[in-house]
Amino acid sequence: MMLPMATLRYTTAGESHGPQLTTIVEGLPAGVPVRPEIVDEALKRRQGGYGRGGRQRIETDIAEWVGGVRLGQTTGAPVAIRIPNRDSRLDDLERTPPVHRPRPGHADLAGAIKTASNDCRETLERASARETASRTAAGALARCMLRELGIEVVGFVRSLLDVRADAEPTAAGLKDFVAARDASDVACPEEQASAEMIERIRQAKVDKDTVGGVAEVHVFGCPIGLGSFAQWHTRLDARLGAAVLGIQAFKGVEVGLGFGVAERPGSQVHDPILPGEKGAYPQRASNNAGGIEGGMTNGQPVVVRGAMKPISTLLRGLPSVDLRTGEALSSDYERSDVCALPAASVVMEQVVAFEIACVLREKFGGDSLEEVQAQLACHDRLARQKLGLTD
Ligand code: EPS
């Protein structure tokens, strides 16, 4: 997908079992407090969750800041982050051997043929979800800026197989919601649903199988008008869709009511516009739009859901072939997770935060955080004036 000249972007490098993951974030203004506790907490949450495999006992992901930060603040230069891999063994052919029996559902087969090889190793090393540690760091850094502007982003597990949590985060109750989520081994804010999800994962492990599910992210405090209706690729929902589907193993994405809009008439889909309190913008009676209309934020919480497929590395294997001989054999087994949905909900929280930070940079520009804050306030004043909301 072609994106507009982003004012904020990031790139990552590194293999699952290479020496380190590298992340470069370009376009943050100067003066953003870099809070290692926010970034390292996200990295830690991403490593957790019931259903993870042995790798997470080896790694302890901590961001090392190696560019663009001075005295705890961004300088306006590209920010470089390094996350070392403890389980580094890419060039050790005994411990990291070639993979000839591709796993259905993984990048293995398409990647091997794409690169005209019968060894899936190079493809799977980069396709691995280990790379999401990099994206978590980039998104958590973006959250450091968002927080200074009163924007909070929260991700959690909504459902796993047939088990669904009904809890809804609210701006006022966010602290309690986050505490409930963090008390759960599956990043689900409901105790009963958490226990049932854990049971489903446990059973999958017994069955040598894997499970996915649905993660959900809410963004509170976005100013109205982030994103744009002007081109398809400037629409915030299009960009969130790309960011979420860009997470390894995600196969579906919804905004607000999502696919539910197809099942209702317009009178039950569109969120009524009501007069605001004195001096406030018009209010909305519901949030089926998930906070986005015409590709722009509308002042309601942004609500995005993503469906993660079950991990494609099954202990019991799946039908495959040996790429050297064409012989029908079971797929190769690599040490893996039974369920990485709780971790994926953390990744989704960060990639959504990053897209929100991008559209915010595009709307308000500025070379320092103070300038961004001033622009934001200036726009709000102007819009209120035009709507006759000022005294
Ligand atoms: C992954 C397989 C496992 C996961 C890995 C993603 O790695 P390994 O084969 O080294 O045990 O643990 O995820 C991470 C390392 C991580 O940090 O998230 C895969 O096949 O995608």
mmCIF file of C-alpha atoms and ligand atoms in Angstrom:
data_model
loop_
_atom_site.group_PDB
_atom_site.id
_atom_site.type_symbol
_atom_site.label_atom_id
_atom_site.label_comp_id
_atom_site.label_asym_id
_atom_site.label_seq_id
_atom_site.Cartn_x
_atom_site.Cartn_y
_atom_site.Cartn_z
ATOM 1 C CA MET A 1 0.000 0.000 0.000
ATOM 2 C CA MET A 2 1.366 3.419 -0.922
ATOM 3 C CA LEU A 3 1.408 5.701 2.076
ATOM 4 C CA PRO A 4 1.718 9.460 1.884
ATOM 5 C CA MET A 5 5.054 11.059 2.702
ATOM 6 C CA ALA A 6 4.855 10.236 6.375
ATOM 7 C CA THR A 7 6.135 12.714 8.863
ATOM 8 C CA LEU A 8 6.658 9.804 11.200
ATOM 9 C CA ARG A 9 7.854 6.370 10.165
ATOM 10 C CA TYR A 10 9.905 3.456 11.343
ATOM 11 C CA THR A 11 11.859 0.604 9.928
ATOM 12 C CA THR A 12 13.142 -2.568 11.533
ATOM 13 C CA ALA A 13 15.935 -5.052 10.835
ATOM 14 C CA GLY A 14 17.042 -8.318 12.377
ATOM 15 C CA GLU A 15 16.363 -12.052 12.320
ATOM 16 C CA SER A 16 14.690 -14.133 15.019
ATOM 17 C CA HIS A 17 17.997 -15.786 15.964
ATOM 18 C CA GLY A 18 20.338 -13.016 14.802
ATOM 19 C CA PRO A 19 22.416 -10.932 17.213
ATOM 20 C CA GLN A 20 19.877 -8.132 17.703
ATOM 21 C CA LEU A 21 16.746 -6.365 16.517
ATOM 22 C CA THR A 22 17.241 -2.825 15.244
ATOM 23 C CA THR A 23 14.540 -0.160 15.034
ATOM 24 C CA ILE A 24 14.824 3.329 13.601
ATOM 25 C CA VAL A 25 12.017 5.829 14.184
ATOM 26 C CA GLU A 26 12.142 9.012 12.128
ATOM 27 C CA GLY A 27 10.042 12.133 12.482
ATOM 28 C CA LEU A 28 9.412 12.602 16.198
ATOM 29 C CA PRO A 29 9.631 16.219 17.317
ATOM 30 C CA ALA A 30 12.318 17.290 19.769
ATOM 31 C CA GLY A 31 11.464 17.359 23.454
ATOM 32 C CA VAL A 32 9.372 14.197 23.777
ATOM 33 C CA PRO A 33 10.176 12.617 27.148
ATOM 34 C CA VAL A 34 11.387 9.103 26.387
ATOM 35 C CA ARG A 35 10.040 6.985 29.186
ATOM 36 C CA PRO A 36 11.975 3.715 29.248
ATOM 37 C CA GLU A 37 9.426 2.374 31.740
ATOM 38 C CA ILE A 38 6.636 2.718 29.138
ATOM 39 C CA VAL A 39 8.691 1.036 26.410
ATOM 40 C CA ASP A 40 10.191 -1.711 28.574
ATOM 41 C CA GLU A 41 6.809 -2.411 30.168
ATOM 42 C CA ALA A 42 5.303 -2.938 26.706
ATOM 43 C CA LEU A 43 8.241 -5.160 25.720
ATOM 44 C CA LYS A 44 7.754 -7.183 28.895
ATOM 45 C CA ARG A 45 4.005 -7.535 28.383
ATOM 46 C CA ARG A 46 4.655 -8.666 24.805
ATOM 47 C CA GLN A 47 6.862 -11.455 26.093
ATOM 48 C CA GLY A 48 4.208 -12.747 28.428
ATOM 49 C CA GLY A 49 0.883 -14.528 28.230
ATOM 50 C CA TYR A 50 -0.197 -18.086 28.906
ATOM 51 C CA GLY A 51 0.682 -20.301 25.933
ATOM 52 C CA ARG A 52 4.085 -18.891 25.089
ATOM 53 C CA GLY A 53 6.943 -21.320 24.430
ATOM 54 C CA GLY A 54 10.458 -21.710 25.844
ATOM 55 C CA ARG A 55 11.996 -18.782 23.973
ATOM 56 C CA GLN A 56 10.573 -16.215 26.359
ATOM 57 C CA ARG A 57 12.459 -17.779 29.244
ATOM 58 C CA ILE A 58 15.645 -17.050 27.321
ATOM 59 C CA GLU A 59 14.967 -13.481 26.223
ATOM 60 C CA THR A 60 14.577 -10.416 28.460
ATOM 61 C CA ASP A 61 13.714 -7.654 26.062
ATOM 62 C CA ILE A 62 14.953 -4.229 27.082
ATOM 63 C CA ALA A 63 15.323 -1.300 24.693
ATOM 64 C CA GLU A 64 18.796 0.172 24.405
ATOM 65 C CA TRP A 65 18.652 3.749 23.143
ATOM 66 C CA VAL A 66 21.500 4.285 20.713
ATOM 67 C CA GLY A 67 20.498 7.403 18.765
ATOM 68 C CA GLY A 68 18.240 10.459 18.812
ATOM 69 C CA VAL A 69 17.814 10.701 22.592
ATOM 70 C CA ARG A 70 19.654 13.073 24.933
ATOM 71 C CA LEU A 71 19.007 13.639 28.625
ATOM 72 C CA GLY A 72 15.866 11.538 28.458
ATOM 73 C CA GLN A 73 14.255 13.416 25.567
ATOM 74 C CA THR A 74 14.077 13.081 21.801
ATOM 75 C CA THR A 75 16.359 15.485 19.948
ATOM 76 C CA GLY A 76 14.392 15.560 16.685
ATOM 77 C CA ALA A 77 16.963 13.275 15.013
ATOM 78 C CA PRO A 78 16.121 9.648 14.075
ATOM 79 C CA VAL A 79 15.767 7.502 17.182
ATOM 80 C CA ALA A 80 17.679 4.211 17.067
ATOM 81 C CA ILE A 81 16.786 1.326 19.360
ATOM 82 C CA ARG A 82 18.642 -1.922 19.830
ATOM 83 C CA ILE A 83 17.147 -5.062 21.395
ATOM 84 C CA PRO A 84 19.782 -7.782 21.798
ATOM 85 C CA ASN A 85 18.818 -11.430 21.186
ATOM 86 C CA ARG A 86 20.169 -13.784 23.783
ATOM 87 C CA ASP A 87 19.252 -16.814 21.680
ATOM 88 C CA SER A 88 21.552 -15.702 18.862
ATOM 89 C CA ARG A 89 22.714 -18.615 16.687
ATOM 90 C CA LEU A 90 21.922 -17.771 13.093
ATOM 91 C CA ASP A 91 25.220 -19.028 11.669
ATOM 92 C CA ASP A 92 25.293 -22.196 13.773
ATOM 93 C CA LEU A 93 24.104 -24.835 11.293
ATOM 94 C CA GLU A 94 23.742 -27.485 13.979
ATOM 95 C CA ARG A 95 21.454 -25.452 16.224
ATOM 96 C CA THR A 96 19.763 -23.535 13.435
ATOM 97 C CA PRO A 97 19.605 -26.071 10.599
ATOM 98 C CA PRO A 98 18.024 -25.712 7.161
ATOM 99 C CA VAL A 99 14.237 -26.267 7.079
ATOM 100 C CA HIS A 100 13.010 -28.352 4.156
ATOM 101 C CA ARG A 101 9.439 -29.238 5.191
ATOM 102 C CA PRO A 102 7.415 -25.989 5.073
ATOM 103 C CA ARG A 103 4.699 -25.361 7.654
ATOM 104 C CA PRO A 104 1.227 -24.765 6.163
ATOM 105 C CA GLY A 105 0.133 -21.263 7.153
ATOM 106 C CA HIS A 106 3.687 -19.961 7.586
ATOM 107 C CA ALA A 107 5.747 -17.901 5.127
ATOM 108 C CA ASP A 108 7.980 -20.982 4.590
ATOM 109 C CA LEU A 109 6.813 -22.332 1.226
ATOM 110 C CA ALA A 110 6.042 -19.088 -0.592
ATOM 111 C CA GLY A 111 9.257 -17.547 0.751
ATOM 112 C CA ALA A 112 11.422 -20.505 -0.320
ATOM 113 C CA ILE A 113 10.008 -20.514 -3.845
ATOM 114 C CA LYS A 114 10.159 -16.698 -4.012
ATOM 115 C CA THR A 115 13.880 -16.817 -3.248
ATOM 116 C CA ALA A 116 14.404 -19.930 -5.416
ATOM 117 C CA SER A 117 15.592 -22.070 -2.525
ATOM 118 C CA ASN A 118 14.647 -25.391 -0.946
ATOM 119 C CA ASP A 119 15.604 -24.073 2.507
ATOM 120 C CA CYS A 120 12.913 -22.108 4.366
ATOM 121 C CA ARG A 121 15.335 -20.902 7.060
ATOM 122 C CA GLU A 122 16.070 -17.458 5.670
ATOM 123 C CA THR A 123 12.394 -16.712 5.114
ATOM 124 C CA LEU A 124 11.252 -17.922 8.506
ATOM 125 C CA GLU A 125 13.983 -16.111 10.414
ATOM 126 C CA ARG A 126 12.728 -12.746 9.216
ATOM 127 C CA ALA A 127 9.031 -13.682 8.948
ATOM 128 C CA SER A 128 9.108 -14.761 12.619
ATOM 129 C CA ALA A 129 7.067 -12.767 15.121
ATOM 130 C CA ARG A 130 10.276 -12.051 17.003
ATOM 131 C CA GLU A 131 10.352 -8.892 14.864
ATOM 132 C CA THR A 132 7.286 -7.605 16.703
ATOM 133 C CA ALA A 133 9.576 -6.702 19.623
ATOM 134 C CA SER A 134 10.971 -3.964 17.347
ATOM 135 C CA ARG A 135 7.527 -2.719 16.417
ATOM 136 C CA THR A 136 6.467 -2.776 20.034
ATOM 137 C CA ALA A 137 9.385 -0.508 20.905
ATOM 138 C CA ALA A 138 8.536 1.905 18.052
ATOM 139 C CA GLY A 139 4.856 2.076 19.020
ATOM 140 C CA ALA A 140 5.565 2.459 22.727
ATOM 141 C CA LEU A 141 7.879 5.351 21.879
ATOM 142 C CA ALA A 142 5.043 6.921 19.892
ATOM 143 C CA ARG A 143 2.858 6.455 22.981
ATOM 144 C CA CYS A 144 5.363 8.564 24.948
ATOM 145 C CA MET A 145 4.434 11.453 22.631
ATOM 146 C CA LEU A 146 0.709 10.685 22.609
ATOM 147 C CA ARG A 147 0.618 10.688 26.390
ATOM 148 C CA GLU A 148 1.962 14.267 26.432
ATOM 149 C CA LEU A 149 -1.018 15.213 24.258
ATOM 150 C CA GLY A 150 -3.614 13.487 26.429
ATOM 151 C CA ILE A 151 -4.067 10.445 24.162
ATOM 152 C CA GLU A 152 -4.169 6.961 25.715
ATOM 153 C CA VAL A 153 -4.133 3.641 23.856
ATOM 154 C CA VAL A 154 -5.244 0.338 25.396
ATOM 155 C CA GLY A 155 -5.140 -3.133 23.859
ATOM 156 C CA PHE A 156 -6.553 -6.381 25.208
ATOM 157 C CA VAL A 157 -7.780 -9.843 24.256
ATOM 158 C CA ARG A 158 -11.447 -9.763 23.287
ATOM 159 C CA SER A 159 -12.001 -13.442 22.414
ATOM 160 C CA LEU A 160 -10.321 -16.798 21.963
ATOM 161 C CA LEU A 161 -12.111 -19.641 20.167
ATOM 162 C CA ASP A 162 -15.653 -19.586 21.626
ATOM 163 C CA VAL A 163 -14.760 -17.570 24.767
ATOM 164 C CA ARG A 164 -15.551 -13.859 24.656
ATOM 165 C CA ALA A 165 -15.125 -11.050 27.194
ATOM 166 C CA ASP A 166 -17.802 -8.340 27.209
ATOM 167 C CA ALA A 167 -15.925 -5.677 29.200
ATOM 168 C CA GLU A 168 -15.608 -2.268 27.499
ATOM 169 C CA PRO A 169 -12.877 0.189 28.431
ATOM 170 C CA THR A 170 -13.948 3.779 29.130
ATOM 171 C CA ALA A 171 -11.843 6.919 29.471
ATOM 172 C CA ALA A 172 -12.968 7.383 33.078
ATOM 173 C CA GLY A 173 -12.418 3.750 34.071
ATOM 174 C CA LEU A 174 -9.216 3.179 32.125
ATOM 175 C CA LYS A 175 -6.959 2.658 35.137
ATOM 176 C CA ASP A 176 -9.119 -0.144 36.555
ATOM 177 C CA PHE A 177 -9.536 -1.710 33.129
ATOM 178 C CA VAL A 178 -5.769 -1.802 32.590
ATOM 179 C CA ALA A 179 -5.227 -3.227 36.091
ATOM 180 C CA ALA A 180 -7.749 -6.014 35.373
ATOM 181 C CA ARG A 181 -6.110 -6.744 32.010
ATOM 182 C CA ASP A 182 -2.640 -6.847 33.566
ATOM 183 C CA ALA A 183 -3.826 -9.196 36.303
ATOM 184 C CA SER A 184 -4.842 -11.699 33.619
ATOM 185 C CA ASP A 185 -2.428 -14.248 32.123
ATOM 186 C CA VAL A 186 -4.148 -13.782 28.776
ATOM 187 C CA ALA A 187 -4.466 -9.952 28.754
ATOM 188 C CA CYS A 188 -8.229 -10.238 29.123
ATOM 189 C CA PRO A 189 -9.908 -7.848 31.598
ATOM 190 C CA GLU A 190 -12.558 -10.401 32.730
ATOM 191 C CA GLU A 191 -11.643 -13.020 35.303
ATOM 192 C CA GLN A 192 -14.106 -15.696 34.231
ATOM 193 C CA ALA A 193 -13.338 -15.310 30.518
ATOM 194 C CA SER A 194 -9.589 -15.365 31.306
ATOM 195 C CA ALA A 195 -9.916 -18.668 33.157
ATOM 196 C CA GLU A 196 -11.845 -20.200 30.252
ATOM 197 C CA MET A 197 -9.327 -18.913 27.700
ATOM 198 C CA ILE A 198 -6.482 -20.425 29.698
ATOM 199 C CA GLU A 199 -8.335 -23.727 29.739
ATOM 200 C CA ARG A 200 -8.732 -23.638 25.916
ATOM 201 C CA ILE A 201 -4.988 -22.970 25.509
ATOM 202 C CA ARG A 202 -4.129 -25.745 27.949
ATOM 203 C CA GLN A 203 -6.291 -28.174 25.983
ATOM 204 C CA ALA A 204 -4.674 -27.082 22.696
ATOM 205 C CA LYS A 205 -1.293 -27.845 24.232
ATOM 206 C CA VAL A 206 -2.470 -31.327 25.220
ATOM 207 C CA ASP A 207 -3.764 -31.813 21.670
ATOM 208 C CA LYS A 208 -0.399 -30.606 20.242
ATOM 209 C CA ASP A 209 -2.453 -27.913 18.517
ATOM 210 C CA THR A 210 -2.492 -24.075 18.498
ATOM 211 C CA VAL A 211 -5.124 -21.315 18.921
ATOM 212 C CA GLY A 212 -5.598 -17.681 17.881
ATOM 213 C CA GLY A 213 -8.375 -15.203 18.628
ATOM 214 C CA VAL A 214 -9.358 -11.546 18.518
ATOM 215 C CA ALA A 215 -7.417 -8.596 19.989
ATOM 216 C CA GLU A 216 -8.989 -5.151 20.389
ATOM 217 C CA VAL A 217 -7.528 -1.666 20.792
ATOM 218 C CA HIS A 218 -9.235 1.538 21.955
ATOM 219 C CA VAL A 219 -7.723 5.017 21.622
ATOM 220 C CA PHE A 220 -9.001 7.764 23.938
ATOM 221 C CA GLY A 221 -8.483 11.505 23.594
ATOM 222 C CA CYS A 222 -7.801 11.872 19.855
ATOM 223 C CA PRO A 223 -8.498 15.374 18.564
ATOM 224 C CA ILE A 224 -11.151 15.503 15.831
ATOM 225 C CA GLY A 225 -9.902 15.424 12.237
ATOM 226 C CA LEU A 226 -6.803 13.191 12.327
ATOM 227 C CA GLY A 227 -6.415 11.378 9.013
ATOM 228 C CA SER A 228 -7.967 12.629 5.810
ATOM 229 C CA PHE A 229 -10.817 12.054 3.377
ATOM 230 C CA ALA A 230 -8.748 13.434 0.474
ATOM 231 C CA GLN A 231 -7.111 10.229 -0.828
ATOM 232 C CA TRP A 232 -7.785 6.569 -0.131
ATOM 233 C CA HIS A 233 -4.343 6.050 1.366
ATOM 234 C CA THR A 234 -4.612 9.039 3.689
ATOM 235 C CA ARG A 235 -7.703 7.601 5.407
ATOM 236 C CA LEU A 236 -6.909 6.657 8.990
ATOM 237 C CA ASP A 237 -8.999 3.469 8.818
ATOM 238 C CA ALA A 238 -7.080 2.323 5.710
ATOM 239 C CA ARG A 239 -3.811 2.942 7.516
ATOM 240 C CA LEU A 240 -4.901 1.186 10.690
ATOM 241 C CA GLY A 241 -6.032 -1.741 8.545
ATOM 242 C CA ALA A 242 -2.597 -1.980 6.934
ATOM 243 C CA ALA A 243 -0.824 -1.677 10.286
ATOM 244 C CA VAL A 244 -2.925 -4.408 11.910
ATOM 245 C CA LEU A 245 -2.756 -6.782 8.938
ATOM 246 C CA GLY A 246 0.987 -6.156 8.926
ATOM 247 C CA ILE A 247 1.279 -7.991 12.254
ATOM 248 C CA GLN A 248 2.410 -11.582 11.753
ATOM 249 C CA ALA A 249 -0.538 -14.035 11.684
ATOM 250 C CA PHE A 250 -3.321 -11.394 11.513
ATOM 251 C CA LYS A 251 -5.980 -12.245 8.932
ATOM 252 C CA GLY A 252 -8.841 -9.850 9.662
ATOM 253 C CA VAL A 253 -9.402 -6.304 10.862
ATOM 254 C CA GLU A 254 -12.527 -4.363 11.821
ATOM 255 C CA VAL A 255 -13.171 -0.753 12.834
ATOM 256 C CA GLY A 256 -16.095 -0.108 15.188
ATOM 257 C CA LEU A 257 -19.042 -2.284 14.239
ATOM 258 C CA GLY A 258 -16.874 -3.728 11.446
ATOM 259 C CA PHE A 259 -18.569 -6.540 9.524
ATOM 260 C CA GLY A 260 -21.630 -5.854 11.695
ATOM 261 C CA VAL A 261 -22.504 -2.855 9.499
ATOM 262 C CA ALA A 262 -23.532 -5.273 6.770
ATOM 263 C CA GLU A 263 -26.244 -6.782 8.979
ATOM 264 C CA ARG A 264 -28.135 -3.601 9.959
ATOM 265 C CA PRO A 265 -30.009 -0.801 8.190
ATOM 266 C CA GLY A 266 -28.498 2.701 8.225
ATOM 267 C CA SER A 267 -30.783 3.899 11.008
ATOM 268 C CA GLN A 268 -29.135 1.343 13.316
ATOM 269 C CA VAL A 269 -25.579 1.925 12.159
ATOM 270 C CA HIS A 270 -24.895 5.671 12.024
ATOM 271 C CA ASP A 271 -24.171 7.418 15.297
ATOM 272 C CA PRO A 272 -26.657 10.258 15.911
ATOM 273 C CA ILE A 273 -25.170 13.767 16.264
ATOM 274 C CA LEU A 274 -26.460 15.595 19.340
ATOM 275 C CA PRO A 275 -25.882 19.148 20.540
ATOM 276 C CA GLY A 276 -22.910 19.359 22.887
ATOM 277 C CA GLU A 277 -22.856 20.892 26.333
ATOM 278 C CA LYS A 278 -22.318 24.638 26.355
ATOM 279 C CA GLY A 279 -19.027 25.398 24.573
ATOM 280 C CA ALA A 280 -18.398 21.768 23.569
ATOM 281 C CA TYR A 281 -18.372 20.129 20.156
ATOM 282 C CA PRO A 282 -21.508 18.190 19.129
ATOM 283 C CA GLN A 283 -21.803 14.819 20.906
ATOM 284 C CA ARG A 284 -22.536 11.343 19.551
ATOM 285 C CA ALA A 285 -25.182 8.993 20.898
ATOM 286 C CA SER A 286 -23.232 5.827 20.057
ATOM 287 C CA ASN A 287 -19.887 4.763 18.572
ATOM 288 C CA ASN A 288 -20.638 2.213 15.869
ATOM 289 C CA ALA A 289 -18.200 4.055 13.593
ATOM 290 C CA GLY A 290 -15.363 3.175 15.952
ATOM 291 C CA GLY A 291 -14.327 6.825 16.151
ATOM 292 C CA ILE A 292 -13.612 7.188 12.427
ATOM 293 C CA GLU A 293 -15.835 8.793 9.772
ATOM 294 C CA GLY A 294 -14.602 9.628 6.264
ATOM 295 C CA GLY A 295 -11.147 8.390 7.202
ATOM 296 C CA MET A 296 -10.868 10.926 10.062
ATOM 297 C CA THR A 297 -11.163 10.767 13.820
ATOM 298 C CA ASN A 298 -14.541 12.123 14.955
ATOM 299 C CA GLY A 299 -13.832 12.670 18.643
ATOM 300 C CA GLN A 300 -15.154 9.290 19.788
ATOM 301 C CA PRO A 301 -12.744 6.580 20.963
ATOM 302 C CA VAL A 302 -11.074 4.819 18.037
ATOM 303 C CA VAL A 303 -11.956 1.105 18.207
ATOM 304 C CA VAL A 304 -10.068 -1.495 16.139
ATOM 305 C CA ARG A 305 -10.226 -5.285 16.266
ATOM 306 C CA GLY A 306 -7.838 -7.775 14.704
ATOM 307 C CA ALA A 307 -8.225 -11.532 14.169
ATOM 308 C CA MET A 308 -5.118 -13.623 14.687
ATOM 309 C CA LYS A 309 -4.917 -17.085 13.200
ATOM 310 C CA PRO A 310 -3.574 -19.985 15.259
ATOM 311 C CA ILE A 311 0.219 -20.238 15.092
ATOM 312 C CA SER A 312 1.280 -22.388 12.165
ATOM 313 C CA THR A 313 3.930 -24.389 14.017
ATOM 314 C CA LEU A 314 2.057 -27.396 15.430
ATOM 315 C CA LEU A 315 3.787 -29.968 17.589
ATOM 316 C CA ARG A 316 1.719 -32.643 15.854
ATOM 317 C CA GLY A 317 2.783 -31.294 12.429
ATOM 318 C CA LEU A 318 0.624 -30.745 9.361
ATOM 319 C CA PRO A 319 0.696 -32.296 5.885
ATOM 320 C CA SER A 320 3.664 -31.009 3.911
ATOM 321 C CA VAL A 321 6.352 -32.116 1.468
ATOM 322 C CA ASP A 322 10.135 -32.298 1.543
ATOM 323 C CA LEU A 323 11.269 -29.529 -0.806
ATOM 324 C CA ARG A 324 14.339 -31.523 -1.841
ATOM 325 C CA THR A 325 12.495 -34.685 -2.908
ATOM 326 C CA GLY A 326 8.794 -33.812 -3.220
ATOM 327 C CA GLU A 327 8.022 -36.630 -0.788
ATOM 328 C CA ALA A 328 4.887 -36.204 1.369
ATOM 329 C CA LEU A 329 5.977 -35.708 4.983
ATOM 330 C CA SER A 330 4.790 -33.904 8.103
ATOM 331 C CA SER A 331 5.856 -30.231 8.433
ATOM 332 C CA ASP A 332 9.042 -29.376 10.345
ATOM 333 C CA TYR A 333 8.679 -28.456 14.014
ATOM 334 C CA GLU A 334 10.491 -25.416 15.366
ATOM 335 C CA ARG A 335 10.222 -24.535 19.063
ATOM 336 C CA SER A 336 7.164 -22.313 19.167
ATOM 337 C CA ASP A 337 4.142 -20.991 21.067
ATOM 338 C CA VAL A 338 0.750 -22.682 21.506
ATOM 339 C CA CYS A 339 -0.928 -19.265 21.649
ATOM 340 C CA ALA A 340 0.605 -15.810 21.214
ATOM 341 C CA LEU A 341 -2.665 -13.866 21.204
ATOM 342 C CA PRO A 342 -1.982 -11.985 24.482
ATOM 343 C CA ALA A 343 1.398 -10.913 23.066
ATOM 344 C CA ALA A 344 -0.220 -9.973 19.764
ATOM 345 C CA SER A 345 -2.698 -7.729 21.619
ATOM 346 C CA VAL A 346 0.298 -5.805 22.969
ATOM 347 C CA VAL A 347 1.796 -5.527 19.487
ATOM 348 C CA MET A 348 -1.530 -4.341 18.120
ATOM 349 C CA GLU A 349 -1.775 -1.696 20.846
ATOM 350 C CA GLN A 350 1.609 -0.336 19.750
ATOM 351 C CA VAL A 351 1.062 -0.400 15.974
ATOM 352 C CA VAL A 352 -2.271 1.390 16.386
ATOM 353 C CA ALA A 353 -0.581 3.977 18.623
ATOM 354 C CA PHE A 354 2.067 4.503 15.978
ATOM 355 C CA GLU A 355 -0.503 5.200 13.238
ATOM 356 C CA ILE A 356 -2.310 7.673 15.493
ATOM 357 C CA ALA A 357 1.012 9.415 16.146
ATOM 358 C CA CYS A 358 1.647 9.519 12.354
ATOM 359 C CA VAL A 359 -1.628 11.261 11.512
ATOM 360 C CA LEU A 360 -1.143 13.603 14.427
ATOM 361 C CA ARG A 361 2.276 14.608 13.084
ATOM 362 C CA GLU A 362 0.797 15.091 9.631
ATOM 363 C CA LYS A 363 -1.960 17.384 10.886
ATOM 364 C CA PHE A 364 -0.050 19.493 13.382
ATOM 365 C CA GLY A 365 3.579 19.381 12.180
ATOM 366 C CA GLY A 366 6.068 21.175 14.423
ATOM 367 C CA ASP A 367 9.701 20.576 15.289
ATOM 368 C CA SER A 368 9.317 20.451 19.058
ATOM 369 C CA LEU A 369 6.707 18.945 21.335
ATOM 370 C CA GLU A 370 5.796 22.439 22.538
ATOM 371 C CA GLU A 371 5.141 23.529 18.974
ATOM 372 C CA VAL A 372 2.884 20.498 18.410
ATOM 373 C CA GLN A 373 0.973 21.335 21.612
ATOM 374 C CA ALA A 374 0.601 24.968 20.529
ATOM 375 C CA GLN A 375 -0.675 23.946 17.067
ATOM 376 C CA LEU A 376 -3.178 21.578 18.602
ATOM 377 C CA ALA A 377 -4.533 24.285 20.897
ATOM 378 C CA CYS A 378 -4.597 26.801 18.042
ATOM 379 C CA HIS A 379 -6.615 24.487 15.804
ATOM 380 C CA ASP A 380 -9.079 23.767 18.603
ATOM 381 C CA ARG A 381 -9.569 27.482 19.227
ATOM 382 C CA LEU A 382 -10.113 28.185 15.529
ATOM 383 C CA ALA A 383 -12.607 25.336 15.068
ATOM 384 C CA ARG A 384 -14.578 26.409 18.148
ATOM 385 C CA GLN A 385 -14.698 29.971 16.878
ATOM 386 C CA LYS A 386 -16.128 28.858 13.521
ATOM 387 C CA LEU A 387 -18.739 26.735 15.274
ATOM 388 C CA GLY A 388 -19.685 29.618 17.552
ATOM 389 C CA LEU A 389 -18.612 27.702 20.640
ATOM 390 C CA THR A 390 -16.519 30.440 22.193
ATOM 391 C CA ASP A 391 -17.945 33.182 24.439
HETATM 392 C C1 EPS B 1 8.208 -17.721 16.459
HETATM 393 C C2 EPS B 1 8.671 -18.858 17.111
HETATM 394 C C3 EPS B 1 9.182 -18.786 18.477
HETATM 395 C C4 EPS B 1 8.558 -17.626 19.191
HETATM 396 C C5 EPS B 1 8.915 -16.407 18.363
HETATM 397 C C6 EPS B 1 8.132 -16.423 17.104
HETATM 398 O O1 EPS B 1 10.561 -18.546 18.495
HETATM 399 P P1 EPS B 1 11.631 -19.707 18.654
HETATM 400 O O2 EPS B 1 11.475 -20.521 17.397
HETATM 401 O O3 EPS B 1 12.992 -19.053 18.732
HETATM 402 O O4 EPS B 1 11.283 -20.436 19.890
HETATM 403 O O5 EPS B 1 8.985 -17.542 20.502
HETATM 404 O O6 EPS B 1 8.625 -15.263 19.060
HETATM 405 C C7 EPS B 1 9.636 -14.629 19.677
HETATM 406 C C8 EPS B 1 10.867 -15.055 19.728
HETATM 407 C C9 EPS B 1 9.207 -13.380 20.282
HETATM 408 O O7 EPS B 1 10.034 -12.728 20.908
HETATM 409 O O8 EPS B 1 8.024 -13.049 20.120
HETATM 410 C C10 EPS B 1 7.787 -17.797 15.075
HETATM 411 O O9 EPS B 1 7.929 -18.861 14.471
HETATM 412 O O10 EPS B 1 7.288 -16.811 14.511
#
